[in-house]
């Protein structure tokens, strides 16, 4: 299974960093991590739209994949203010985030809209990184699993098993994200990751569904990164604040990579 071979680590810089700051960040991150084979790690950065082209020029594609934070669900048309997947492709983008918590909750995007974006991204050859996660209220009512399953089943509706290898999932509980967020416990995160894996295999079958990487995000920091990545259901980490300084991100990478590899070696021995 390809998913097990490497760790997935990425950051979303949200509405922070100018183009100059993004380029400086990428160059430093690439420099700091160049000794780590990309067969062991998929490293991605998701900066602001205007910085994408310069970001792509600044580091090799094989070293750092680039993502966009959002996308329209059509390739072109009368959609003032929107960005087409073709424009992202032209800028050298590899993946596109769909349904980040801030898109769903600040900008009121729906599961149906996320689905249209996932299908449109796949058509354009981009990898959708579909973000899912329950609010504190939904968790309180005991419906987190139902919410996640609904987000996945609608968000991925119509995706073929042969396209599933392009998909990545990020589990980001809304209550865990950002300055007021409280990180999920490793046990809770792993429990939801198990539900996500089960849903993916229901949708795509054991082989294709078993191969989709599922990342955890939401207040990942240097203190909790190792215990999270040690959990069997967690294939990678999607980090905000703790990764926005390249040296800090590199420090987290150096902590989690050996833990991840020890976990996978142990699974192989079972
Ligand atoms: P934080 O790590 O800052 O909580 O942000 C997570 C996130 O939203 C990544 O997309």
mmCIF file of C-alpha atoms and ligand atoms in Angstrom:
data_model
loop_
_atom_site.group_PDB
_atom_site.id
_atom_site.type_symbol
_atom_site.label_atom_id
_atom_site.label_comp_id
_atom_site.label_asym_id
_atom_site.label_seq_id
_atom_site.Cartn_x
_atom_site.Cartn_y
_atom_site.Cartn_z
ATOM 1 C CA UNK A 1 0.000 0.000 0.000
ATOM 2 C CA UNK A 2 1.620 3.281 -1.130
ATOM 3 C CA UNK A 3 0.089 5.324 1.669
ATOM 4 C CA UNK A 4 2.163 3.489 4.256
ATOM 5 C CA UNK A 5 5.483 4.194 2.581
ATOM 6 C CA UNK A 6 5.827 7.851 3.491
ATOM 7 C CA UNK A 7 4.621 10.496 5.885
ATOM 8 C CA UNK A 8 2.454 13.398 4.675
ATOM 9 C CA UNK A 9 3.296 16.793 6.161
ATOM 10 C CA UNK A 10 1.932 20.130 5.091
ATOM 11 C CA UNK A 11 1.011 23.620 6.110
ATOM 12 C CA UNK A 12 -1.723 26.046 5.130
ATOM 13 C CA UNK A 13 -0.533 29.628 5.592
ATOM 14 C CA UNK A 14 -4.139 30.985 5.528
ATOM 15 C CA UNK A 15 -4.313 34.779 4.938
ATOM 16 C CA UNK A 16 -0.796 35.318 6.222
ATOM 17 C CA UNK A 17 2.500 35.904 4.372
ATOM 18 C CA UNK A 18 3.051 38.189 1.404
ATOM 19 C CA UNK A 19 4.613 36.761 -1.764
ATOM 20 C CA UNK A 20 8.099 37.814 -0.602
ATOM 21 C CA UNK A 21 7.538 36.160 2.783
ATOM 22 C CA UNK A 22 6.196 32.987 1.149
ATOM 23 C CA UNK A 23 9.217 32.711 -1.144
ATOM 24 C CA UNK A 24 11.647 33.245 1.744
ATOM 25 C CA UNK A 25 9.779 30.634 3.821
ATOM 26 C CA UNK A 26 9.829 28.067 1.014
ATOM 27 C CA UNK A 27 13.509 28.536 0.240
ATOM 28 C CA UNK A 28 14.453 28.140 3.889
ATOM 29 C CA UNK A 29 12.190 25.083 4.317
ATOM 30 C CA UNK A 30 13.630 23.443 1.225
ATOM 31 C CA UNK A 31 17.186 24.168 2.372
ATOM 32 C CA UNK A 32 16.544 22.764 5.860
ATOM 33 C CA UNK A 33 14.898 19.571 4.622
ATOM 34 C CA UNK A 34 16.927 18.790 1.528
ATOM 35 C CA UNK A 35 18.697 15.833 3.166
ATOM 36 C CA UNK A 36 15.343 14.032 3.679
ATOM 37 C CA UNK A 37 14.447 11.817 0.720
ATOM 38 C CA UNK A 38 11.031 12.636 -0.698
ATOM 39 C CA UNK A 39 10.408 8.885 -0.897
ATOM 40 C CA UNK A 40 10.064 9.121 2.898
ATOM 41 C CA UNK A 41 7.979 12.295 3.030
ATOM 42 C CA UNK A 42 5.470 14.234 0.960
ATOM 43 C CA UNK A 43 5.942 17.863 1.959
ATOM 44 C CA UNK A 44 3.408 20.465 0.865
ATOM 45 C CA UNK A 45 2.763 24.152 1.417
ATOM 46 C CA UNK A 46 -0.513 25.938 0.708
ATOM 47 C CA UNK A 47 0.130 29.682 0.424
ATOM 48 C CA UNK A 48 -2.058 32.578 -0.755
ATOM 49 C CA UNK A 49 -3.205 32.708 -4.389
ATOM 50 C CA UNK A 50 -1.105 35.705 -5.477
ATOM 51 C CA UNK A 51 2.108 34.061 -4.245
ATOM 52 C CA UNK A 52 1.617 30.752 -6.097
ATOM 53 C CA UNK A 53 3.543 31.475 -9.302
ATOM 54 C CA UNK A 54 6.555 32.965 -7.491
ATOM 55 C CA UNK A 55 6.354 30.161 -4.925
ATOM 56 C CA UNK A 56 6.542 27.584 -7.713
ATOM 57 C CA UNK A 57 9.641 29.253 -9.164
ATOM 58 C CA UNK A 58 11.378 29.318 -5.796
ATOM 59 C CA UNK A 59 11.637 25.588 -4.978
ATOM 60 C CA UNK A 60 11.661 22.376 -7.064
ATOM 61 C CA UNK A 61 8.354 20.607 -7.461
ATOM 62 C CA UNK A 62 9.849 17.279 -6.349
ATOM 63 C CA UNK A 63 10.891 18.846 -3.025
ATOM 64 C CA UNK A 64 7.794 20.798 -2.042
ATOM 65 C CA UNK A 65 4.328 20.321 -3.506
ATOM 66 C CA UNK A 66 2.236 23.451 -3.720
ATOM 67 C CA UNK A 67 -1.439 23.761 -3.007
ATOM 68 C CA UNK A 68 -4.156 26.384 -3.393
ATOM 69 C CA UNK A 69 -6.446 27.266 -0.500
ATOM 70 C CA UNK A 70 -9.674 27.087 -2.502
ATOM 71 C CA UNK A 71 -10.993 26.903 -6.056
ATOM 72 C CA UNK A 72 -14.103 27.473 -8.171
ATOM 73 C CA UNK A 73 -16.139 24.451 -9.268
ATOM 74 C CA UNK A 74 -16.080 25.423 -12.944
ATOM 75 C CA UNK A 75 -13.157 25.751 -15.343
ATOM 76 C CA UNK A 76 -14.324 29.133 -16.633
ATOM 77 C CA UNK A 77 -17.359 31.361 -16.721
ATOM 78 C CA UNK A 78 -19.082 34.346 -15.217
ATOM 79 C CA UNK A 79 -17.761 33.840 -11.691
ATOM 80 C CA UNK A 80 -16.237 37.185 -10.753
ATOM 81 C CA UNK A 81 -13.625 36.881 -8.044
ATOM 82 C CA UNK A 82 -13.200 33.124 -8.366
ATOM 83 C CA UNK A 83 -10.107 31.118 -9.415
ATOM 84 C CA UNK A 84 -10.293 28.333 -11.982
ATOM 85 C CA UNK A 85 -8.476 24.992 -11.669
ATOM 86 C CA UNK A 86 -6.924 25.726 -15.076
ATOM 87 C CA UNK A 87 -5.348 28.888 -13.636
ATOM 88 C CA UNK A 88 -3.999 26.881 -10.712
ATOM 89 C CA UNK A 89 -2.616 24.245 -13.041
ATOM 90 C CA UNK A 90 -0.885 26.969 -15.057
ATOM 91 C CA UNK A 91 0.724 28.301 -11.868
ATOM 92 C CA UNK A 92 2.232 24.852 -11.201
ATOM 93 C CA UNK A 93 -0.093 23.870 -8.377
ATOM 94 C CA UNK A 94 -0.292 20.186 -7.401
ATOM 95 C CA UNK A 95 -3.144 20.125 -4.915
ATOM 96 C CA UNK A 96 -6.117 22.166 -3.854
ATOM 97 C CA UNK A 97 -7.676 22.383 -0.434
ATOM 98 C CA UNK A 98 -11.438 21.911 -0.502
ATOM 99 C CA UNK A 99 -13.759 22.636 2.400
ATOM 100 C CA UNK A 100 -11.333 24.006 4.971
ATOM 101 C CA UNK A 101 -13.192 24.721 8.193
ATOM 102 C CA UNK A 102 -12.856 28.471 7.627
ATOM 103 C CA UNK A 103 -14.414 28.076 4.147
ATOM 104 C CA UNK A 104 -17.292 26.043 5.566
ATOM 105 C CA UNK A 105 -17.960 28.140 8.632
ATOM 106 C CA UNK A 106 -16.873 31.706 7.802
ATOM 107 C CA UNK A 107 -17.897 31.588 4.129
ATOM 108 C CA UNK A 108 -20.808 29.154 4.533
ATOM 109 C CA UNK A 109 -19.744 26.631 1.901
ATOM 110 C CA UNK A 110 -21.843 23.478 1.732
ATOM 111 C CA UNK A 111 -21.028 19.805 1.248
ATOM 112 C CA UNK A 112 -22.611 19.960 -2.206
ATOM 113 C CA UNK A 113 -20.295 22.814 -3.214
ATOM 114 C CA UNK A 114 -17.255 20.952 -1.884
ATOM 115 C CA UNK A 115 -18.311 17.964 -3.986
ATOM 116 C CA UNK A 116 -18.446 20.052 -7.162
ATOM 117 C CA UNK A 117 -14.960 21.391 -6.388
ATOM 118 C CA UNK A 118 -13.548 17.898 -5.743
ATOM 119 C CA UNK A 119 -14.879 16.652 -9.100
ATOM 120 C CA UNK A 120 -13.675 19.745 -10.955
ATOM 121 C CA UNK A 121 -10.188 19.512 -9.372
ATOM 122 C CA UNK A 122 -9.863 15.857 -10.386
ATOM 123 C CA UNK A 123 -10.928 16.687 -13.935
ATOM 124 C CA UNK A 124 -8.152 19.291 -14.096
ATOM 125 C CA UNK A 125 -5.575 16.791 -12.782
ATOM 126 C CA UNK A 126 -5.234 18.438 -9.354
ATOM 127 C CA UNK A 127 -5.210 16.487 -6.083
ATOM 128 C CA UNK A 128 -8.091 17.566 -3.839
ATOM 129 C CA UNK A 129 -7.264 17.789 -0.133
ATOM 130 C CA UNK A 130 -10.762 17.472 1.301
ATOM 131 C CA UNK A 131 -11.007 18.841 4.839
ATOM 132 C CA UNK A 132 -13.626 17.449 7.191
ATOM 133 C CA UNK A 133 -14.408 18.080 10.830
ATOM 134 C CA UNK A 134 -17.227 18.553 13.300
ATOM 135 C CA UNK A 135 -18.010 21.680 15.317
ATOM 136 C CA UNK A 136 -17.924 21.708 19.122
ATOM 137 C CA UNK A 137 -21.745 21.728 19.099
ATOM 138 C CA UNK A 138 -21.943 18.641 16.889
ATOM 139 C CA UNK A 139 -19.395 16.874 19.080
ATOM 140 C CA UNK A 140 -21.494 17.810 22.122
ATOM 141 C CA UNK A 141 -24.583 16.196 20.600
ATOM 142 C CA UNK A 142 -22.577 13.026 19.955
ATOM 143 C CA UNK A 143 -22.915 13.249 16.169
ATOM 144 C CA UNK A 144 -19.263 13.812 15.179
ATOM 145 C CA UNK A 145 -19.059 10.488 13.333
ATOM 146 C CA UNK A 146 -22.285 11.122 11.412
ATOM 147 C CA UNK A 147 -21.109 14.617 10.446
ATOM 148 C CA UNK A 148 -17.751 13.328 9.197
ATOM 149 C CA UNK A 149 -19.383 10.483 7.270
ATOM 150 C CA UNK A 150 -21.828 12.926 5.659
ATOM 151 C CA UNK A 151 -19.030 15.316 4.694
ATOM 152 C CA UNK A 152 -17.114 12.433 3.116
ATOM 153 C CA UNK A 153 -20.065 10.775 1.391
ATOM 154 C CA UNK A 154 -21.316 14.014 -0.161
ATOM 155 C CA UNK A 155 -17.868 15.562 -0.697
ATOM 156 C CA UNK A 156 -16.587 12.496 -2.556
ATOM 157 C CA UNK A 157 -19.835 11.612 -4.332
ATOM 158 C CA UNK A 158 -19.175 10.520 -7.910
ATOM 159 C CA UNK A 159 -15.419 10.009 -7.442
ATOM 160 C CA UNK A 160 -14.302 6.744 -9.076
ATOM 161 C CA UNK A 161 -12.126 4.260 -7.175
ATOM 162 C CA UNK A 162 -9.430 4.759 -9.852
ATOM 163 C CA UNK A 163 -9.360 8.488 -9.013
ATOM 164 C CA UNK A 164 -9.124 7.902 -5.262
ATOM 165 C CA UNK A 165 -5.307 7.779 -5.317
ATOM 166 C CA UNK A 166 -5.323 11.531 -6.096
ATOM 167 C CA UNK A 167 -7.411 12.340 -2.994
ATOM 168 C CA UNK A 168 -6.084 13.363 0.403
ATOM 169 C CA UNK A 169 -8.246 13.844 3.482
ATOM 170 C CA UNK A 170 -7.535 16.162 6.391
ATOM 171 C CA UNK A 171 -9.470 15.627 9.611
ATOM 172 C CA UNK A 172 -9.589 19.039 11.275
ATOM 173 C CA UNK A 173 -12.110 19.307 14.113
ATOM 174 C CA UNK A 174 -13.430 22.880 14.034
ATOM 175 C CA UNK A 175 -12.964 23.247 17.804
ATOM 176 C CA UNK A 176 -9.287 22.323 17.502
ATOM 177 C CA UNK A 177 -8.250 24.883 14.892
ATOM 178 C CA UNK A 178 -6.558 28.232 15.425
ATOM 179 C CA UNK A 179 -5.661 30.458 18.382
ATOM 180 C CA UNK A 180 -8.690 29.474 20.454
ATOM 181 C CA UNK A 181 -8.471 25.818 19.447
ATOM 182 C CA UNK A 182 -7.850 22.945 21.785
ATOM 183 C CA UNK A 183 -5.963 20.047 20.153
ATOM 184 C CA UNK A 184 -7.813 16.744 19.893
ATOM 185 C CA UNK A 185 -6.457 14.025 22.151
ATOM 186 C CA UNK A 186 -4.540 11.347 20.297
ATOM 187 C CA UNK A 187 -7.206 8.768 21.200
ATOM 188 C CA UNK A 188 -10.067 10.908 19.933
ATOM 189 C CA UNK A 189 -8.234 11.823 16.708
ATOM 190 C CA UNK A 190 -7.440 8.165 16.057
ATOM 191 C CA UNK A 191 -11.044 7.118 16.706
ATOM 192 C CA UNK A 192 -12.270 9.565 14.049
ATOM 193 C CA UNK A 193 -9.498 8.538 11.656
ATOM 194 C CA UNK A 194 -10.762 4.960 11.971
ATOM 195 C CA UNK A 195 -14.260 6.140 11.004
ATOM 196 C CA UNK A 196 -12.786 8.024 8.038
ATOM 197 C CA UNK A 197 -10.860 4.958 6.852
ATOM 198 C CA UNK A 198 -13.967 2.797 7.164
ATOM 199 C CA UNK A 199 -15.983 5.299 5.134
ATOM 200 C CA UNK A 200 -13.283 5.515 2.447
ATOM 201 C CA UNK A 201 -13.203 1.737 2.046
ATOM 202 C CA UNK A 202 -17.002 1.696 1.845
ATOM 203 C CA UNK A 203 -16.837 4.283 -0.936
ATOM 204 C CA UNK A 204 -13.842 3.017 -2.922
ATOM 205 C CA UNK A 205 -13.265 -0.583 -1.828
ATOM 206 C CA UNK A 206 -10.540 -1.948 0.438
ATOM 207 C CA UNK A 207 -7.634 -1.340 -1.913
ATOM 208 C CA UNK A 208 -8.290 2.164 -3.263
ATOM 209 C CA UNK A 209 -9.996 3.304 -0.047
ATOM 210 C CA UNK A 210 -7.158 1.885 2.027
ATOM 211 C CA UNK A 211 -4.620 3.938 0.116
ATOM 212 C CA UNK A 212 -6.027 7.460 0.618
ATOM 213 C CA UNK A 213 -3.803 9.375 3.069
ATOM 214 C CA UNK A 214 -5.667 10.806 6.071
ATOM 215 C CA UNK A 215 -3.955 13.677 7.901
ATOM 216 C CA UNK A 216 -4.772 15.223 11.261
ATOM 217 C CA UNK A 217 -4.860 19.012 11.689
ATOM 218 C CA UNK A 218 -5.874 21.411 14.462
ATOM 219 C CA UNK A 219 -3.398 22.887 16.969
ATOM 220 C CA UNK A 220 -0.634 20.437 16.103
ATOM 221 C CA UNK A 221 2.440 21.704 17.970
ATOM 222 C CA UNK A 222 5.937 20.523 18.907
ATOM 223 C CA UNK A 223 4.537 18.983 22.115
ATOM 224 C CA UNK A 224 1.755 16.836 20.647
ATOM 225 C CA UNK A 225 3.052 16.055 17.128
ATOM 226 C CA UNK A 226 4.875 12.842 18.085
ATOM 227 C CA UNK A 227 2.023 11.276 20.058
ATOM 228 C CA UNK A 228 -0.429 12.075 17.243
ATOM 229 C CA UNK A 229 1.723 10.591 14.477
ATOM 230 C CA UNK A 230 2.268 7.455 16.558
ATOM 231 C CA UNK A 231 -1.456 6.597 16.309
ATOM 232 C CA UNK A 232 -2.196 3.828 13.806
ATOM 233 C CA UNK A 233 -4.846 5.738 11.843
ATOM 234 C CA UNK A 234 -2.869 8.958 11.313
ATOM 235 C CA UNK A 235 -0.829 9.144 8.087
ATOM 236 C CA UNK A 236 0.356 12.713 8.366
ATOM 237 C CA UNK A 237 -0.109 16.128 9.926
ATOM 238 C CA UNK A 238 -1.621 19.301 8.507
ATOM 239 C CA UNK A 239 -0.244 22.189 10.494
ATOM 240 C CA UNK A 240 -1.041 25.890 10.776
ATOM 241 C CA UNK A 241 0.697 28.160 13.273
ATOM 242 C CA UNK A 242 3.435 25.750 14.361
ATOM 243 C CA UNK A 243 4.705 25.442 10.791
ATOM 244 C CA UNK A 244 4.712 29.054 9.639
ATOM 245 C CA UNK A 245 8.317 29.512 10.653
ATOM 246 C CA UNK A 246 10.494 27.231 8.498
ATOM 247 C CA UNK A 247 12.849 26.393 11.372
ATOM 248 C CA UNK A 248 9.936 25.443 13.627
ATOM 249 C CA UNK A 249 8.362 23.353 10.854
ATOM 250 C CA UNK A 250 11.687 21.613 10.256
ATOM 251 C CA UNK A 251 11.963 20.868 13.992
ATOM 252 C CA UNK A 252 8.499 19.235 13.945
ATOM 253 C CA UNK A 253 9.431 17.239 10.815
ATOM 254 C CA UNK A 254 12.608 15.961 12.509
ATOM 255 C CA UNK A 255 10.590 14.901 15.559
ATOM 256 C CA UNK A 256 7.801 13.055 13.771
ATOM 257 C CA UNK A 257 9.653 11.340 10.922
ATOM 258 C CA UNK A 258 11.497 8.742 13.077
ATOM 259 C CA UNK A 259 8.348 8.107 15.159
ATOM 260 C CA UNK A 260 6.313 7.541 11.998
ATOM 261 C CA UNK A 261 8.931 5.190 10.538
ATOM 262 C CA UNK A 262 9.152 3.207 13.767
ATOM 263 C CA UNK A 263 5.346 2.860 13.732
ATOM 264 C CA UNK A 264 5.302 1.590 10.153
ATOM 265 C CA UNK A 265 8.213 -0.811 10.810
ATOM 266 C CA UNK A 266 6.251 -2.228 13.775
ATOM 267 C CA UNK A 267 3.151 -2.685 11.619
ATOM 268 C CA UNK A 268 5.238 -4.517 9.021
ATOM 269 C CA UNK A 269 6.493 -6.873 11.706
ATOM 270 C CA UNK A 270 2.983 -7.758 12.896
HETATM 271 P P1 LIG B 1 -3.611 25.461 13.468
HETATM 272 O O1 LIG B 1 -2.518 24.401 13.426
HETATM 273 O O2 LIG B 1 -3.028 26.851 13.577
HETATM 274 O O3 LIG B 1 -4.635 25.159 14.503
HETATM 275 O O4 LIG B 1 -4.339 25.441 12.038
HETATM 276 C C1 LIG B 1 -4.699 24.231 11.460
HETATM 277 C C2 LIG B 1 -5.284 24.469 10.135
HETATM 278 O O5 LIG B 1 -6.316 25.102 9.994
HETATM 279 C C3 LIG B 1 -4.571 23.944 8.956
HETATM 280 O O6 LIG B 1 -5.359 24.048 7.834
#
